[in-house]
CSV table of C-alpha atoms and ligand atoms in Angstrom, one decimal:
chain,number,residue,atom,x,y,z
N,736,UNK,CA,33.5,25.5,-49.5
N,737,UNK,CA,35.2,26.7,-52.8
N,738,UNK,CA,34.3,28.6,-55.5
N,739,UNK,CA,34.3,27.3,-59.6
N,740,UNK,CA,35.6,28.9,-62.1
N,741,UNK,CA,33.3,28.9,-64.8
N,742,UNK,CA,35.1,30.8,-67.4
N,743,UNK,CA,38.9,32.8,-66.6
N,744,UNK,CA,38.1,35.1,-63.9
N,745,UNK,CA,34.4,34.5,-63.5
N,746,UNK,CA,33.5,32.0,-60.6
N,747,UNK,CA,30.2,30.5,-59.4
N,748,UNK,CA,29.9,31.5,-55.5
N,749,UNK,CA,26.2,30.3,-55.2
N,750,UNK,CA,24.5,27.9,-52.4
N,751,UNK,CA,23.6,24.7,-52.6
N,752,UNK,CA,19.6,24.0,-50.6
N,753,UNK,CA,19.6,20.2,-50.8
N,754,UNK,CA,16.8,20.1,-48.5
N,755,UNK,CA,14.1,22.3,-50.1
N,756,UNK,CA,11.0,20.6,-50.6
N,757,UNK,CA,8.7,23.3,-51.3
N,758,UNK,CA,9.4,26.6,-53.1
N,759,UNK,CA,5.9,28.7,-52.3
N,760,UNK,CA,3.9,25.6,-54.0
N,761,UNK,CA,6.6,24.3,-56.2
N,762,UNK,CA,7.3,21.0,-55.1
N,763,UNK,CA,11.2,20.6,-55.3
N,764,UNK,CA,11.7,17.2,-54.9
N,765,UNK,CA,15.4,17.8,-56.2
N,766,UNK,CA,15.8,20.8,-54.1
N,767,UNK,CA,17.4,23.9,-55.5
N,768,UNK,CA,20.3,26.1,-56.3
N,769,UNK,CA,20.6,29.8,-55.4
N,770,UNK,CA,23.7,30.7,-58.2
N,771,UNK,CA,25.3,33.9,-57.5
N,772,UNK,CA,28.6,34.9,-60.1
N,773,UNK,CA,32.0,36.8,-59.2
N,774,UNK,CA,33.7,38.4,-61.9
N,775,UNK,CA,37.1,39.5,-61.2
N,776,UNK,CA,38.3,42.0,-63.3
N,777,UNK,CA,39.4,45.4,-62.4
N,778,UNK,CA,36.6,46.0,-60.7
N,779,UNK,CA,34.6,43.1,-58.4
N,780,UNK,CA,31.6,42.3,-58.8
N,781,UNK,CA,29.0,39.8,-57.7
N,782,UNK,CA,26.0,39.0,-59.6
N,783,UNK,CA,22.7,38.3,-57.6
N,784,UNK,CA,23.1,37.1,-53.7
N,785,UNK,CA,21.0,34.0,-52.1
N,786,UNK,CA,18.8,33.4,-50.2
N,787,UNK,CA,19.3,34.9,-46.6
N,788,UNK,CA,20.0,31.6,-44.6
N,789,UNK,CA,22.7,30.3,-46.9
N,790,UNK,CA,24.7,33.8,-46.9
N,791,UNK,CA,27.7,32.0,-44.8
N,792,UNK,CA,27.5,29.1,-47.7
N,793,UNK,CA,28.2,31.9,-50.8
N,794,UNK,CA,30.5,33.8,-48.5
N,795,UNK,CA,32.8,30.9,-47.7
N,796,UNK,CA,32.8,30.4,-51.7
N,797,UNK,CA,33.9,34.3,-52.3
N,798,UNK,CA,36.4,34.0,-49.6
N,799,UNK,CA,38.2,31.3,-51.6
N,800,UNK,CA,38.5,33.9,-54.2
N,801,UNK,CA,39.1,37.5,-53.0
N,802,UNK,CA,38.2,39.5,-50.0
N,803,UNK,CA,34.6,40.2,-49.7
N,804,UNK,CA,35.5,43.3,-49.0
N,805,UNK,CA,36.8,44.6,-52.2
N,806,UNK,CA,33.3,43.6,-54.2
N,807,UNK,CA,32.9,47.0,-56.1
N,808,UNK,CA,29.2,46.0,-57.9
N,809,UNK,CA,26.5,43.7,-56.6
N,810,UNK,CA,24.1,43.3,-59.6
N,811,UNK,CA,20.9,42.4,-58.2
N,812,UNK,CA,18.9,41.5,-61.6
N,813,UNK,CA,16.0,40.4,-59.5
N,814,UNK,CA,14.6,41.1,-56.2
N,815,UNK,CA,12.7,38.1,-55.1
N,816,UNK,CA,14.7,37.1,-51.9
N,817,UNK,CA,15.9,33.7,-52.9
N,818,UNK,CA,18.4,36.5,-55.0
N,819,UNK,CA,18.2,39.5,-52.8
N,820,UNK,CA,18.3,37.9,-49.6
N,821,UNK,CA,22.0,38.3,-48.7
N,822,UNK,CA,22.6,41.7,-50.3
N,823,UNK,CA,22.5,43.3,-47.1
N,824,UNK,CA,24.6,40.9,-45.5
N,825,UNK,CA,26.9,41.6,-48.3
N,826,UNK,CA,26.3,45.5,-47.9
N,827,UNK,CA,27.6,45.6,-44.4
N,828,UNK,CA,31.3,43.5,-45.5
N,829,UNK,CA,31.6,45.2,-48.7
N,830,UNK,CA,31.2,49.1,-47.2
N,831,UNK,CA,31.7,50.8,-50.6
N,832,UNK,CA,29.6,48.4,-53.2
N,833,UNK,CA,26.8,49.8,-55.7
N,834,UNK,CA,23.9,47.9,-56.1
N,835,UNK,CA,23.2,47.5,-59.6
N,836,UNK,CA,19.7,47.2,-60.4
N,837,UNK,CA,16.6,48.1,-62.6
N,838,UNK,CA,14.0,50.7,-62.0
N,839,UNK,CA,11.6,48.4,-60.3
N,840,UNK,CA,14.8,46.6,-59.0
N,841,UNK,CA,15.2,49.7,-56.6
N,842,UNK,CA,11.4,50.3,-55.5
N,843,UNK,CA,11.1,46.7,-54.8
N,844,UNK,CA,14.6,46.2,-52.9
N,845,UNK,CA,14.0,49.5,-50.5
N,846,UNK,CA,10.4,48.3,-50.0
N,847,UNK,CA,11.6,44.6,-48.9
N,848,UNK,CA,14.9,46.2,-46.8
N,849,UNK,CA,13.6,49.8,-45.6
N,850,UNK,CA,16.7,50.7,-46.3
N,851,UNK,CA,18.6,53.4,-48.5
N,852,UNK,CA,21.7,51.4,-50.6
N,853,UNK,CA,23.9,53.0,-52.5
N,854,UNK,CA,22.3,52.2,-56.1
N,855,UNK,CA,23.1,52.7,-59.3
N,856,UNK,CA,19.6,52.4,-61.7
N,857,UNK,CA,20.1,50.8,-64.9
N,858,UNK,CA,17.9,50.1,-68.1
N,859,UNK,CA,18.6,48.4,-71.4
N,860,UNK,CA,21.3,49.2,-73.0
N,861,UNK,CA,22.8,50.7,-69.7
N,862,UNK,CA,26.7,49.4,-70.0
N,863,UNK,CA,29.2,49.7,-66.6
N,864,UNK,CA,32.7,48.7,-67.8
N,865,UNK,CA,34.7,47.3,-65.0
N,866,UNK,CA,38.3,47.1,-66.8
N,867,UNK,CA,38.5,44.2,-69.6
N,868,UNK,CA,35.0,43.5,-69.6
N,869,UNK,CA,31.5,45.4,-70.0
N,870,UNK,CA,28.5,44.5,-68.1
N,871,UNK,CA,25.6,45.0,-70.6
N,872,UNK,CA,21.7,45.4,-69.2
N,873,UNK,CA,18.4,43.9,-70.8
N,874,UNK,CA,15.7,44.6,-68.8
N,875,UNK,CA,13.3,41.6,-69.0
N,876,UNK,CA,10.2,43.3,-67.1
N,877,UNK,CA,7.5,40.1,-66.0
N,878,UNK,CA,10.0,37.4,-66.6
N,879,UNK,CA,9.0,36.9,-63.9
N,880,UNK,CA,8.5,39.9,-61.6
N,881,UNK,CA,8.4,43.5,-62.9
N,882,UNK,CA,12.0,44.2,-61.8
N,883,UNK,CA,13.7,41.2,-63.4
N,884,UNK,CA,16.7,42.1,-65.6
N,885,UNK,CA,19.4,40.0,-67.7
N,886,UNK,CA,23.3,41.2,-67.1
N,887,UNK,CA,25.3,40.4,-70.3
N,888,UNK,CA,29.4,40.1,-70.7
N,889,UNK,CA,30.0,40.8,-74.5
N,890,UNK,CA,33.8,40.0,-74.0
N,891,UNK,CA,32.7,36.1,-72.4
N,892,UNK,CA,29.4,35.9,-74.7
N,893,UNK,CA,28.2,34.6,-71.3
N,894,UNK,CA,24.1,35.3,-70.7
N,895,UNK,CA,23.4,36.3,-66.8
N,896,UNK,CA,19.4,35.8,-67.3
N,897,UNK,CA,18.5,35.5,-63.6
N,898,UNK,CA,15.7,33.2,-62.9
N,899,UNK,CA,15.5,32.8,-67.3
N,900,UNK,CA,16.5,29.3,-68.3
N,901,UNK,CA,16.2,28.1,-64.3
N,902,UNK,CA,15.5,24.7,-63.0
N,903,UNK,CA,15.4,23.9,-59.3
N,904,UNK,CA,18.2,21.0,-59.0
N,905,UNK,CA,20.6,20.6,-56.4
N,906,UNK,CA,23.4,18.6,-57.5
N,907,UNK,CA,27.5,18.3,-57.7
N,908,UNK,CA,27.5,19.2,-61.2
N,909,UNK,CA,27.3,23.0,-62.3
N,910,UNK,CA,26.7,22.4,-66.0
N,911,UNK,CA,24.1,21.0,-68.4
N,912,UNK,CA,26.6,18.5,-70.1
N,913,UNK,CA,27.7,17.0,-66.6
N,914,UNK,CA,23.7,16.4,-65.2
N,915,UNK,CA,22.5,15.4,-68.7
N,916,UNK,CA,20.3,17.0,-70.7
N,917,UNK,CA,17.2,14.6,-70.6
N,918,UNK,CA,17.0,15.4,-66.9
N,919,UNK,CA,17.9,18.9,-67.1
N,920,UNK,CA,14.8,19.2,-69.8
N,921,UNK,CA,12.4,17.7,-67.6
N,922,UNK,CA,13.4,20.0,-64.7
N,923,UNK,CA,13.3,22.7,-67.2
N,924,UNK,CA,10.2,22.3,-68.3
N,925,UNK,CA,8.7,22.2,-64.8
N,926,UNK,CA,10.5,25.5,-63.9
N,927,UNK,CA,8.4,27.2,-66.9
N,928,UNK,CA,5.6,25.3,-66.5
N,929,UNK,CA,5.5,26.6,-62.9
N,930,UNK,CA,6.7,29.9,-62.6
N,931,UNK,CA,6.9,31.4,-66.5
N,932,UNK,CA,4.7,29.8,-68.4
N,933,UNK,CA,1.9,33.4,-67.4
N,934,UNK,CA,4.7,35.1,-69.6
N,935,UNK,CA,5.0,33.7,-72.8
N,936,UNK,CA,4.9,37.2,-74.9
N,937,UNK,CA,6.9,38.6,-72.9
N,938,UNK,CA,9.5,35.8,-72.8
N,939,UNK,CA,9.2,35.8,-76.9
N,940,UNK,CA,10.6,39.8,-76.5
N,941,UNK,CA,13.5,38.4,-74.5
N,942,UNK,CA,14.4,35.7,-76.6
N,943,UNK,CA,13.9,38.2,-80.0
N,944,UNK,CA,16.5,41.0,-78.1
N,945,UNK,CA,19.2,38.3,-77.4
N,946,UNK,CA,18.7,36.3,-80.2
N,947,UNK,CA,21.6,38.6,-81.9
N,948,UNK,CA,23.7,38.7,-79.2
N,949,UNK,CA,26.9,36.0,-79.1
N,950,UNK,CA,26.3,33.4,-76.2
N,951,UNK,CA,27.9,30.5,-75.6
N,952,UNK,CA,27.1,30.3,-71.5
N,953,UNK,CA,23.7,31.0,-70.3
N,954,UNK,CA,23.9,31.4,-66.3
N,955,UNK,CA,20.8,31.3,-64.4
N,956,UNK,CA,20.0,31.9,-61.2
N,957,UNK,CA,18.9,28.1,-60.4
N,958,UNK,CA,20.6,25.0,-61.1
N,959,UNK,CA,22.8,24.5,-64.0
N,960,UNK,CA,24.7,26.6,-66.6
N,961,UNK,CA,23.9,25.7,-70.1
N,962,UNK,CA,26.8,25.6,-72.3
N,963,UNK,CA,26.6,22.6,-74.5
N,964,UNK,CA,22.4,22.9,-75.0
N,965,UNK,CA,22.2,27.0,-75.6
N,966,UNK,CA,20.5,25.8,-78.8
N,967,UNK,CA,18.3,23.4,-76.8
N,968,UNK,CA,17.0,25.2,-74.6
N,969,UNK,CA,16.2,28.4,-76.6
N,970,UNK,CA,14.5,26.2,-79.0
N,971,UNK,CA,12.1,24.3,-75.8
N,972,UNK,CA,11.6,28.5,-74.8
N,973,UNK,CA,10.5,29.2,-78.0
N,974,UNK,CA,8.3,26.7,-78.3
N,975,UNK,CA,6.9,27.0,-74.8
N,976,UNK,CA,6.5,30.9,-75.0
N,977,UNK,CA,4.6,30.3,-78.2
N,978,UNK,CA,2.1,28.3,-76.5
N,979,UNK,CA,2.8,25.3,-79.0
N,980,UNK,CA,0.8,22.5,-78.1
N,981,UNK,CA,1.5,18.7,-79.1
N,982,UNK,CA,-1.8,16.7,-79.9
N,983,UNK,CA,-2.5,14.8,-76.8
N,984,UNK,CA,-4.1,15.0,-73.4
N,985,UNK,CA,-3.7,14.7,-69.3
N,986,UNK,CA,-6.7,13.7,-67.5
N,987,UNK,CA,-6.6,15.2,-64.0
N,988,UNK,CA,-9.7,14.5,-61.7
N,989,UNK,CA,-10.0,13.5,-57.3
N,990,UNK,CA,-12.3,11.2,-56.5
N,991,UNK,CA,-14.6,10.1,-53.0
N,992,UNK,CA,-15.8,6.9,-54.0
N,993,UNK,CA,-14.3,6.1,-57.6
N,994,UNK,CA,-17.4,7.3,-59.6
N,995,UNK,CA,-15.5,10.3,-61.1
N,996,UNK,CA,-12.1,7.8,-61.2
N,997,UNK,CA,-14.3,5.5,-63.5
N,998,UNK,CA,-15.2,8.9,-65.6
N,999,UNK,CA,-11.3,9.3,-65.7
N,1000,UNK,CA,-10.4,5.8,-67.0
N,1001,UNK,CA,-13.2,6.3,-69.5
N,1002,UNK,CA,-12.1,9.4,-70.9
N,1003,UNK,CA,-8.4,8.3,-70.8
N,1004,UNK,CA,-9.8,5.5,-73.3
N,1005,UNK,CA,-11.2,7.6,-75.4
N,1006,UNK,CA,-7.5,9.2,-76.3
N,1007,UNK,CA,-6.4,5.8,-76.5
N,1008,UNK,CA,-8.8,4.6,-79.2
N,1009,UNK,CA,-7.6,7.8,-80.8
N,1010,UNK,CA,-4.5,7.0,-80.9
N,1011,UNK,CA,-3.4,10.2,-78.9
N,1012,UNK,CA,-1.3,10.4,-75.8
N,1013,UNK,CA,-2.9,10.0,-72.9
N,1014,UNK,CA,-1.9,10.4,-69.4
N,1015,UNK,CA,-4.0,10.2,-66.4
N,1016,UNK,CA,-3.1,12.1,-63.1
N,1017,UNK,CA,-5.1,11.7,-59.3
N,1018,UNK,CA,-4.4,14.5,-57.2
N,1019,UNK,CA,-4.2,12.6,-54.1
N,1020,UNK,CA,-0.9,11.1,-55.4
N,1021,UNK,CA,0.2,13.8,-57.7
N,1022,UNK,CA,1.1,17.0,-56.8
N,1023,UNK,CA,-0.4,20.0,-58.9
N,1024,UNK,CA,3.3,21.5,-60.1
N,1025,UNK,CA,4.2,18.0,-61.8
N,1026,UNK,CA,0.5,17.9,-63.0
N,1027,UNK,CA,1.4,21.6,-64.5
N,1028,UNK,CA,4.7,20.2,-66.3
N,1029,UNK,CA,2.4,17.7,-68.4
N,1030,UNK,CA,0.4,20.5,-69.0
N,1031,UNK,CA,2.8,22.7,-70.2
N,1032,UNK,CA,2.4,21.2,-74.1
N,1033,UNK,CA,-0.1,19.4,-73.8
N,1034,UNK,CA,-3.4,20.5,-75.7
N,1035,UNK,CA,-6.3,18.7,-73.8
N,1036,UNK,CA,-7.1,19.4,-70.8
N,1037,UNK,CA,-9.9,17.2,-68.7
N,1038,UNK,CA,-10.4,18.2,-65.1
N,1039,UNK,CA,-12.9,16.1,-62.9
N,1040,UNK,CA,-14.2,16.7,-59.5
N,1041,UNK,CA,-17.6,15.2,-57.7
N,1042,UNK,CA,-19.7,17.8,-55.9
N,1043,UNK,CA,-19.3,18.0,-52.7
N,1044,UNK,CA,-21.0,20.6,-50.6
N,1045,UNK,CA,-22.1,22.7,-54.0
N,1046,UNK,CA,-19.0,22.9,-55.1
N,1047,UNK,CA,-15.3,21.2,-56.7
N,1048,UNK,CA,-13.2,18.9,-54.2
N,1049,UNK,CA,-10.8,21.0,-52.2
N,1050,UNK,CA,-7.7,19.5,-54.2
N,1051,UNK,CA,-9.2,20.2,-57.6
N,1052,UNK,CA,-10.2,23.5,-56.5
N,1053,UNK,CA,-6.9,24.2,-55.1
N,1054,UNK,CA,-5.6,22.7,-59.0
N,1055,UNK,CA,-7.8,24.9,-60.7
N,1056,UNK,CA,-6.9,28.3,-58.6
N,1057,UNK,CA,-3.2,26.9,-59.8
N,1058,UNK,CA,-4.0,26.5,-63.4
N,1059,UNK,CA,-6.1,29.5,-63.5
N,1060,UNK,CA,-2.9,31.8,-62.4
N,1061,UNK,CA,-0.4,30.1,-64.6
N,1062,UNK,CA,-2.7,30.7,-67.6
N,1063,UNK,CA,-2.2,28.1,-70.3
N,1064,UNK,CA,-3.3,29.4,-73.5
N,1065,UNK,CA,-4.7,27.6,-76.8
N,1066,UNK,CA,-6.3,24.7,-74.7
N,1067,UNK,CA,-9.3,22.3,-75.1
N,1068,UNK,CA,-11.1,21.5,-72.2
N,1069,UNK,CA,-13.3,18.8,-70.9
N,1070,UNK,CA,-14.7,18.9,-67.2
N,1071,UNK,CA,-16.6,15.8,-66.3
N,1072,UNK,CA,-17.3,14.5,-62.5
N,1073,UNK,CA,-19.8,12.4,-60.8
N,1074,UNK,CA,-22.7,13.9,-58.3
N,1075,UNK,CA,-25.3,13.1,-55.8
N,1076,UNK,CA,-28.0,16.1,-56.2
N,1077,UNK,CA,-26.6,19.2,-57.3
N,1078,UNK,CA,-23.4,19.0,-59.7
N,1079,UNK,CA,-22.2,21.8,-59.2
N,1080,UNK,CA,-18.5,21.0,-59.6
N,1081,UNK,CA,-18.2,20.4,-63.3
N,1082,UNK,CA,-19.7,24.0,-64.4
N,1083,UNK,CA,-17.3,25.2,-61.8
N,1084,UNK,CA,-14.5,23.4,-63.4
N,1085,UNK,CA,-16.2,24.6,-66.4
N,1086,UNK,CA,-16.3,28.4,-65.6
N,1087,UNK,CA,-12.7,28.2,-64.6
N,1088,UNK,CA,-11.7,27.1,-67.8
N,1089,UNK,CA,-13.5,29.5,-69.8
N,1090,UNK,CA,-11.9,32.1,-67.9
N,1091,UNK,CA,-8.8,31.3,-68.9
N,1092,UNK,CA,-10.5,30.9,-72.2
N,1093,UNK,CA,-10.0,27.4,-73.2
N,1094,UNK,CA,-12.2,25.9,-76.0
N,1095,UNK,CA,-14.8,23.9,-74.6
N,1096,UNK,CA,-16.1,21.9,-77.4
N,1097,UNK,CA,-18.5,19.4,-75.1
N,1098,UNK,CA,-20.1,20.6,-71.7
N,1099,UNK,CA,-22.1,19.6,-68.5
N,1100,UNK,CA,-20.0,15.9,-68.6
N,1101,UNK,CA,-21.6,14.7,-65.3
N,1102,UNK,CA,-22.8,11.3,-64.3
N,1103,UNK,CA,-25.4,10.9,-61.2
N,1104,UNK,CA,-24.3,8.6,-58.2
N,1105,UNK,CA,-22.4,5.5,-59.9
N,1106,UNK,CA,-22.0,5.4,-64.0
N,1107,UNK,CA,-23.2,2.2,-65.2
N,1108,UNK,CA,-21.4,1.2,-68.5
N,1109,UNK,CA,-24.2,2.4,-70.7
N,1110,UNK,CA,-23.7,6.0,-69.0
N,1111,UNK,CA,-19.9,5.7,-70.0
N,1112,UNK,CA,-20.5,4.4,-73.1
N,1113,UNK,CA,-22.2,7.8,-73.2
N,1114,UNK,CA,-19.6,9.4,-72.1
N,1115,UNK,CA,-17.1,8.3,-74.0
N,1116,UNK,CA,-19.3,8.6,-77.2
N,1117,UNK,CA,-19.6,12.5,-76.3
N,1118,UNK,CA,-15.9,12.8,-75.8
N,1119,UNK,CA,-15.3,10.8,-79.4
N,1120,UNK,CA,-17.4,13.4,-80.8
N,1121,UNK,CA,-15.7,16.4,-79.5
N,1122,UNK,CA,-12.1,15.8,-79.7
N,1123,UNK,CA,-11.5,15.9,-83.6
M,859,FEO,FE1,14.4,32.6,-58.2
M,859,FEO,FE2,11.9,34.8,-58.9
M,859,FEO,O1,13.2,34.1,-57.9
């Protein structure tokens, strides 16, 4: 297992998990990468670990470097444990190391390890210099997790931005330019959509406070280093922290015996007739963190569910307690759904919605028992009038 040199002297060491499947809910069809960064200079120092049962993967890497035991600095610049999860591991080789870290960085770390390390607290514009180089720190509190933090190398114009910029890929290529970016988008874009999208203002602060900062490597903590779409993938940030929706719309809806699916296809003809892009998605066969990357610019948002017992279908509840937490912003919403006796499921799907405050220009979209085609005539005429 060897380590690759990235730029002179600096050398990915992380772990490839070809295997992962799911990442607490994320489905990672792709599986992931835990990257962790050796600078060599006069001092050594690693940047971020990985996760705990890859350790022996990231050591072998160091190993065909330097001896683990001369790391000087372990820069944890976030503590969730797909980063943290081999710092002790790395503690107990490297006797002397300081673990570098932000405020939160140490309350979270000694709460997860119940252990004192020797730290060293940092906050923006905190600078260590470890010989020809400077390791410069941005805090970047909620993107994602109170403690997360951005080490930058002025002398290598190379961006450290943790989980920033992320995609969960496991592949043989380390950078943008040797994956592709179409593919890299796409995986991108599911990464935000999935884990930052809560965060948009404070992602726009992060993107402000580096925007005058010389980068021509951004290195995140999963799957591959950007260096010939920096430009790219700012932009696709930008946009995506803004909230900036395109004009068109998913329809996501379960279904027990294809009354609300007939709703769906109805609704999805509606767009059509529109001439705005439609796509339909049926959470038996798709899973909710795809459905959140069509989302993630989309600006209408339909959600059906029939009522069953009083309330939404387990996988559109499930959807909706998903949706709810990642937080879209500037939406439209439609709920629609088919029912028996009691219907409750669309002003659930309704409530939901409004909670996270999307614009509801139609409501109470429900259709008892089987909709004939003068009910989705109705139907569709409703949705024709709302969606301008
Ligand atoms: Fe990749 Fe928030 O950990």
């Amino acid at each position: 297992m060897k380590a690759l040199e990235i730029k002179k002297g600096i050398y990915w060491v992380g772990a490839i998990d070809w295997d992962l499947r799911n990442f607490h809910g994320y489905s990672t069809e792709l599986g992931s990468t835990y990257n962790a960064y050796l600078i060599v200079d006069q001092k050594i120092v690693l940047v971020d670990t990985v996760k705990h049962y890859m350790f022996n993967e990231m050591l072998e890497r160091i190993k065909s470097v330097i001896d683990p035991a001369k790391i000087d600095y372990i820069i944890s610049n976030h503590t969730e444990m797909d980063h943290s999860g081999s710092i002790l591991d790395v503690a107990d080789i490297a006797k002397n190391a300081v673990v570098v870290c932000s405020p939160n960085g140490e309350k979270g770390l000694k709460k997860h390890f119940k252990k004192n390390l020797n730290f060293k607290v940092v906050n923006t514009g905190d600078s260590i210099n470890i010989g020809r180089r400077n390791l410069n720190f941005l805090l970047m509190q909620m993107v994602h997790w109170p403690d997360s933090m951005a080490t930058y190398i002025p002398e290598e114009k190379l961006l450290l931005p943790n989980d920033a910029f992320g995609q969960h890929i496991a592949s043989n290529e380390r950078f943008d330019d040797e994956f592709g970016w179409d593919r890299a988008r796409i995986e991108a874009a599911k990464y935000y959509a999935n884990i930052v999208l809560p965060y948009g203002a404070q992602v726009g602060k992060v993107l402000e406070a580096v925007s005058g900062l010389a980068i021509d490597m951004i290195a995140p903590s999963h799957g591959l280093i950007w260096r010939s779409h920096i430009k790219d993938i700012i932009a696709l940030y930008k946009k995506w922290a803004d909230n900036e929706c395109e004009k068109k719309a998913v329809v996501v809806y379960d279904t027990m015996w294809h009354s609300t699916e007939k709703m769906a296809h109805a609704i999805k003809d509606v767009f059509e007739e529109k001439n705005i892009p439609c796509e339909i998605r049926d959470l038996q066969s798709s899973h909710i963190s795809n459905v959140m990357t069509s989302i993630l610019d989309t600006k209408y948002i339909c959600v059906g569910s029939p009522t069953l017992n009083n309330g939404m279908l387990p996988t559109v509840s499930a959807f909706m307690t998903y949706m709810k937490g990642l937080a879209p912003k500037n939406r439209v919403g439609l709920a629609f759904g088919s029912y028996g006796w009691g219907g409750q499921s669309i002003s659930d799907i309704e409530n939901i919605m409004e909670a996270v405050k999307f614009e509801l220009p139609v409501k109470g979209l429900k259709v008892q028992w089987v909709p004939d085609d003068k009910e989705l005539i109705e139907l569709k005429n409703k949705i024709k009038e709302a969606v301008k």
